[in-house]
Coordinates of C-alpha atoms and ligand atoms in Angstrom, one line a residue:
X90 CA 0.0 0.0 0.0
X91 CA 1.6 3.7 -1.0
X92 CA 1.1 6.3 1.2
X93 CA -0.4 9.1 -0.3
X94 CA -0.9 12.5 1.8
X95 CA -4.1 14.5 1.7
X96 CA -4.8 15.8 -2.0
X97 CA -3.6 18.6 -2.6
X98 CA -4.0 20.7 -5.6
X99 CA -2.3 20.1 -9.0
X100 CA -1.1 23.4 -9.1
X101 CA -0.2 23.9 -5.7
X102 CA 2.5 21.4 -6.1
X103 CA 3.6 22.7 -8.6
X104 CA 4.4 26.1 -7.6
X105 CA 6.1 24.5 -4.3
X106 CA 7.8 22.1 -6.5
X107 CA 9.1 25.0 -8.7
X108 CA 10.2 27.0 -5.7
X109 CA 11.9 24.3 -3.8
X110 CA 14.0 23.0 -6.6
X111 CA 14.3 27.2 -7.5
X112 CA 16.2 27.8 -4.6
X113 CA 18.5 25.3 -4.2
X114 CA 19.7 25.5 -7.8
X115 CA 20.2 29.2 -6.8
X116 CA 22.1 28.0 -3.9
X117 CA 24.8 26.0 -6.1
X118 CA 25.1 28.9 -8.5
X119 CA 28.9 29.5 -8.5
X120 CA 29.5 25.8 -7.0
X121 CA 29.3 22.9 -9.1
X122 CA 31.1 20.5 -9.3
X123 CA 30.6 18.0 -12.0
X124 CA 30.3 19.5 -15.7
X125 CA 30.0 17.5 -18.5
X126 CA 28.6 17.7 -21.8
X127 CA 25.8 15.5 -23.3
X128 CA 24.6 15.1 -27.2
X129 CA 27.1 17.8 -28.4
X130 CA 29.7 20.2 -27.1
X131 CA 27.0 23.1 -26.3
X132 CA 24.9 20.2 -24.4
X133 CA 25.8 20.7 -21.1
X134 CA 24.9 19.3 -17.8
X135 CA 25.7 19.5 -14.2
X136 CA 25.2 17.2 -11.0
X137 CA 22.7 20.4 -10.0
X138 CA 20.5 19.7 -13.0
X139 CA 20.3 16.1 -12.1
X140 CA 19.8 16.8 -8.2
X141 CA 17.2 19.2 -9.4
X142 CA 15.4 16.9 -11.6
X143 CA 15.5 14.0 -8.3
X144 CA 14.3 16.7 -6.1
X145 CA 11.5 17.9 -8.5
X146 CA 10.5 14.0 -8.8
X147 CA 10.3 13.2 -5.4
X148 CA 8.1 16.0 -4.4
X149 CA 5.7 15.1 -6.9
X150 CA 5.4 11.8 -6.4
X151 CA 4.8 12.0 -2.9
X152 CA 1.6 13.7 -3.7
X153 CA 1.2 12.2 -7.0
X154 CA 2.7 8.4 -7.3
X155 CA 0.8 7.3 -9.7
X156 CA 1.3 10.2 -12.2
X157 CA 4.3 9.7 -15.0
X158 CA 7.1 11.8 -15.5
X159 CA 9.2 13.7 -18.5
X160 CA 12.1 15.4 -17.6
X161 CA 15.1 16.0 -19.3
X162 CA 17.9 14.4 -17.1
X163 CA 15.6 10.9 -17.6
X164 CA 15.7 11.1 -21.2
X165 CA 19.0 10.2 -23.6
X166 CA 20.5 13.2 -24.9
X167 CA 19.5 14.0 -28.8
X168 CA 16.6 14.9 -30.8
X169 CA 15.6 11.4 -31.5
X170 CA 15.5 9.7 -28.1
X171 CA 14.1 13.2 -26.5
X172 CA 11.3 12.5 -29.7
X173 CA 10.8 9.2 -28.9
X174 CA 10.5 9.4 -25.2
X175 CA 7.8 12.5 -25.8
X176 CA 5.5 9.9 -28.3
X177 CA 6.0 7.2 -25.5
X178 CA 3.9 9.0 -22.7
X179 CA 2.2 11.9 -24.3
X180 CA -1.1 10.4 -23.8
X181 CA -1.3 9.3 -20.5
X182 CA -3.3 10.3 -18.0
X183 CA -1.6 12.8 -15.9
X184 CA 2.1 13.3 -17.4
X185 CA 4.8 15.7 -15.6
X186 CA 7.1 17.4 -17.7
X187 CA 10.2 18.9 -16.5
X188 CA 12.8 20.7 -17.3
X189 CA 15.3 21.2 -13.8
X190 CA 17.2 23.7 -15.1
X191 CA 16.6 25.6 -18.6
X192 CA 19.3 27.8 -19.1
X193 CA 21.9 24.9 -18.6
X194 CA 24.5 27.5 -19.9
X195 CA 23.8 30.3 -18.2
X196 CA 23.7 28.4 -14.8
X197 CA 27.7 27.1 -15.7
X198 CA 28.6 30.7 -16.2
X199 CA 26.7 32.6 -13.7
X200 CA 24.8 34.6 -16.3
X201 CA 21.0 35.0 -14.0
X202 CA 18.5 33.6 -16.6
X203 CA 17.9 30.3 -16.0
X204 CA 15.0 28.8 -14.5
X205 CA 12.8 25.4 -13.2
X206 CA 9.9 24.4 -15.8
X207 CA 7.6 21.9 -14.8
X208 CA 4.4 21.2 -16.8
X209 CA 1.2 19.3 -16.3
X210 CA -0.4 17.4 -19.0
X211 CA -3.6 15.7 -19.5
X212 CA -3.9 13.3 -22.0
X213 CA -1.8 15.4 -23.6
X214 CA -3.0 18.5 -23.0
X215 CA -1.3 20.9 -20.6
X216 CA -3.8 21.9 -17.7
X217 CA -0.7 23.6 -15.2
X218 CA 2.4 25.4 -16.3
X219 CA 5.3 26.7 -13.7
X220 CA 8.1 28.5 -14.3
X221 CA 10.1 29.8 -11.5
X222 CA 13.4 32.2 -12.1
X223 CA 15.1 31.8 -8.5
X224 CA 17.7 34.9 -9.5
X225 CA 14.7 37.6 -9.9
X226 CA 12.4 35.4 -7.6
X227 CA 9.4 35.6 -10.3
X228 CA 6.6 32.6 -10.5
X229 CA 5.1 32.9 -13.4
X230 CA 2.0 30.3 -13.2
X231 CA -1.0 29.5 -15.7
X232 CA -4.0 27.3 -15.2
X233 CA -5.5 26.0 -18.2
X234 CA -9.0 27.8 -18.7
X235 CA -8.1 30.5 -15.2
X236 CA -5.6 32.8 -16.6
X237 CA -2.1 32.9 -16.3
X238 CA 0.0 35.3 -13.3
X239 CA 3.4 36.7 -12.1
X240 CA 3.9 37.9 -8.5
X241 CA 0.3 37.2 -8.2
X242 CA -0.7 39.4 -11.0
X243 CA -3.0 38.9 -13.8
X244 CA -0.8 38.3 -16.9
X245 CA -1.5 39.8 -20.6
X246 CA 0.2 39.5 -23.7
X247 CA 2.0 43.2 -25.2
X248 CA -0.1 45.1 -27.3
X249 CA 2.0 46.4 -30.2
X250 CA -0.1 45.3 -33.6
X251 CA 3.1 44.7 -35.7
X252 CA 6.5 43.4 -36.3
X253 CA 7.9 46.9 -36.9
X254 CA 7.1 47.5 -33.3
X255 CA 8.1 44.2 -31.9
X256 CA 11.0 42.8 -29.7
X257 CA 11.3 39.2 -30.5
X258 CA 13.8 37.0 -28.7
X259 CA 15.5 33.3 -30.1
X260 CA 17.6 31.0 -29.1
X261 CA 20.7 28.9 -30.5
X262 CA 19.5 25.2 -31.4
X263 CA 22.4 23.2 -29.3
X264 CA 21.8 20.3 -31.8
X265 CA 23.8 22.9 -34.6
X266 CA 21.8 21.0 -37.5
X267 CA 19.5 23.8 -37.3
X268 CA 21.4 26.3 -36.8
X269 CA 21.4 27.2 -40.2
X270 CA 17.4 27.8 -40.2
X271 CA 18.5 30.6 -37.0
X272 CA 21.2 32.4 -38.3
X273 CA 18.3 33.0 -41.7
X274 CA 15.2 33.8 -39.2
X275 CA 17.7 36.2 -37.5
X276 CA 19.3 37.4 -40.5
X277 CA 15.9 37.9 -42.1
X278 CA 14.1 39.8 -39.0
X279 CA 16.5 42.1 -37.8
X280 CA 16.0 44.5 -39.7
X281 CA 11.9 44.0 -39.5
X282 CA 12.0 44.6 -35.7
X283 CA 12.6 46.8 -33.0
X284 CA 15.1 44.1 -31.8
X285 CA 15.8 40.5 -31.3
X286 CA 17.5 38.9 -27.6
X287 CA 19.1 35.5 -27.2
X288 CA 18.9 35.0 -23.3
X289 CA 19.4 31.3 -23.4
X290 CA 16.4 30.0 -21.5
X291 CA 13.3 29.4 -24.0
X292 CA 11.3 28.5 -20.9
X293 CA 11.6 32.2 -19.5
X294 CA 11.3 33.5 -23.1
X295 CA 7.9 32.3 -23.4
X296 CA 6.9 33.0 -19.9
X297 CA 8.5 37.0 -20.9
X298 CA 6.4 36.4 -24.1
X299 CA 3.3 35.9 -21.8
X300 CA 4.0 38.9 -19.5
X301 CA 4.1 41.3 -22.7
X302 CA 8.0 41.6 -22.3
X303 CA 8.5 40.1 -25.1
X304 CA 6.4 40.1 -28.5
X305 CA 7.3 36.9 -29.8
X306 CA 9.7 34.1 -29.4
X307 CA 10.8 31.3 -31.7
X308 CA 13.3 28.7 -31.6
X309 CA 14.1 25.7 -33.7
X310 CA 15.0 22.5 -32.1
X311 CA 13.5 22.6 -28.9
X312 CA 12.3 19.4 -26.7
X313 CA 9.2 19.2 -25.2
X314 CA 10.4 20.5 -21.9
X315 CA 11.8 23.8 -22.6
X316 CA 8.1 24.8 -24.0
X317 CA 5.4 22.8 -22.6
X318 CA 4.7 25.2 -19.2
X319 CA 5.5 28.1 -20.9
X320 CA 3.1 27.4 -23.6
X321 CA 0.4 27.1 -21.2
X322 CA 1.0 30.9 -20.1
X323 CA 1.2 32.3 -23.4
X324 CA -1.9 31.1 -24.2
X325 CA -3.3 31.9 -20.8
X326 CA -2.6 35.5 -21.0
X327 CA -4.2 35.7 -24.5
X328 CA -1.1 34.9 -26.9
X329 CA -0.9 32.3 -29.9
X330 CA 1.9 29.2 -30.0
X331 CA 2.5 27.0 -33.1
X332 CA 4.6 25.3 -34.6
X333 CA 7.0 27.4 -37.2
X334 CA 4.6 26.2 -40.4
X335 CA 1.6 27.7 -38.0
X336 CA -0.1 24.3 -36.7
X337 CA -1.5 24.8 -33.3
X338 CA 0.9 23.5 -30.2
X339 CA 1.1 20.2 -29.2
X340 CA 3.6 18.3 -26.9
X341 CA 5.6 16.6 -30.2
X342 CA 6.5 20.4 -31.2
X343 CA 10.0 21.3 -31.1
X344 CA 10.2 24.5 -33.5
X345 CA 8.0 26.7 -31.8
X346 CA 6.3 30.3 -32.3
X347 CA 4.6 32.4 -29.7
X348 CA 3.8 35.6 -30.1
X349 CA 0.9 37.8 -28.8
X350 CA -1.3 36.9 -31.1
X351 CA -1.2 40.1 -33.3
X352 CA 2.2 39.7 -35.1
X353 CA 2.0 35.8 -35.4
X354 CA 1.1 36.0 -38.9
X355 CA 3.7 38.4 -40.1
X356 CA 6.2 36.5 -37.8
X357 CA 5.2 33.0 -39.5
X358 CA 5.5 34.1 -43.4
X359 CA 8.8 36.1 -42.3
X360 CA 10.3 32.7 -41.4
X361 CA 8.9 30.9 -44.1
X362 CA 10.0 33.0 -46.9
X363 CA 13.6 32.9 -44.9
X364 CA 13.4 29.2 -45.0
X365 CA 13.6 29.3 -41.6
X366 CA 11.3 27.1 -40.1
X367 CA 13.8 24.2 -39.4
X368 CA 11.1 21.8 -41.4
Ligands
2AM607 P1 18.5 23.7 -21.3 O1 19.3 24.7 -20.7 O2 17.4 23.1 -20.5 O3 19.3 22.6 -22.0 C1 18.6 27.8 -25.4 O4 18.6 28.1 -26.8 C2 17.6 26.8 -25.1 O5 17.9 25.5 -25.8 C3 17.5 26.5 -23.6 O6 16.1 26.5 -23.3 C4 18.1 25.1 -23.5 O7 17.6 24.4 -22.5 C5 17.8 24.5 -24.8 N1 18.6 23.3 -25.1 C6 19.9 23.1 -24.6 N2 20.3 21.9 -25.1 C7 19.4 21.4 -25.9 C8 19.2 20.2 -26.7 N3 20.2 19.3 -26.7 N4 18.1 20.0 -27.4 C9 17.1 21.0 -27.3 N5 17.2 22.1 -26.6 C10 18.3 22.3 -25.9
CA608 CA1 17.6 21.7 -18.8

């Protein structure tokens, strides 16, 4: 017989999931030990993403045993496997998706954008996202269908109509197959936008996108990970995510879009007529 405390709400343990693991990744800034590197040179990992990732599993499954689990540090490193293991248990019941640390990189170097992601999914679909940056101590948190919130504030997507007006951030696909589909996006939009960022942690990118930081956000290559909770609060504070040919957002995506909504279009055809879209 498992032992299983008084319910407590999906959400809720998320958020004290989040914050937990949050703060003692922030503790270890500066201190790690072990670093190695995983699919390719700009793969890495540390024995803090992997304690993370234990921490993060325990707490859940003491509320939650018979839930599964995605998270990076359980997967083999590479786009296949990380596919694979995504098709494997994307339609169970309740699936957790985590990502310890996202911003891997900046954690090594002490750069503070980096952050804990951990996703809810049901049958598929993601009913909690929770994203928690321990260096400016924000939770950004969405419940599917309630709204999405930061510092206990009511997130909304920016306003600006068009790309002109727009500051867009990417990232640099580790797996540097696609990184000739970036260096065209990036190369194409620059000169269409107010600006573009590369802060190296998508997860925080989208939750930015959702706070109307950001206007958009796209990235080729991604796993399932890095995007699912920071899907969730894009869409929850009124914003659009596809997939880079426009399809609507589903846990198999790895070359994402999200944008506010308004400049999605413009933002799509850009990186299509750039042959961009990593496809
Ligand atoms: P990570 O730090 O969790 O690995 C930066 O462009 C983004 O790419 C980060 O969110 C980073 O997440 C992610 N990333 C790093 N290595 C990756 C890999 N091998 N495959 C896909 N995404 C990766
Ligand atoms: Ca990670």
């Amino acid at each position: 017989m498992v032992y299983t405390p008084g319910r407590k709400s999906f959400t809720a343990v998320a958020i004290n999931t989040a914050a937990k693991a949050g703060e003692w990744i922030l503790s270890k800034l500066g201190n790690y030990s072990s670093l190695k590197t995983k699919y390719s040179p700009h793969d890495l990992v540390t024995e803090v993403d992997q304690g993370s990732e234990k921490l993060i599993r325990r707490l859940i499954q003491t509320h939650f045993p018979e839930h599964s689990f995605l998270g990076e540090e359980g997967v083999e490193p590479g786009p296949e496997a990380s596919a694979k293991a995504v098709e494997s248990v994307m339609n169970d019941e309740y699936l957790w998706i985590i990502d310890p640390i996202d911003g891997t990189t900046n954690f090594v170097h002490g750069f503070p954008f980096f952050s804990v992601s951990i996703a809810l999914a049901y049958r598929g679909e993601i009913i909690v996202g929770v994203i928690y940056d321990p260096s400016r101590d924000e939770l950004f948190v969405a419940e599917k269908g309630k709204g999405a919130y930061v510092r206990g504030r009511r997130m909304q997507v920016a306003p600006q109509q068009k790309l002109s007006e727009s500051l867009l951030a990417t990232g640099f696909p580790p797996n540097r197959d696609a990184l000739g589909s970036n260096i065209k996006g990036i190369q194409a939009l620059v000169p269409k936008v107010r600006n573009i960022r590369s802060a190296g942690s998508a997860a925080l990118h989208l939750a930015y996108v959702a706070a109307g930081r950001l206007n958009g956000f796209w990235e080729i290559g991604l796993n399932a990970w890095d995007i699912a909770a920071g899907a969730l609060l894009v869409q929850e504070s009124g914003g659009l995510v596809t997939d880079t040919a426009g399809n609507p957002y589903t846990l198999a995506v790895r070359n994402v879009v999200a944008s506010n909504g308004h400049i999605h279009d413009e933002l799509l055809s850009e990186l299509s007529a750039a042959n961009a879209t990593g496809q």
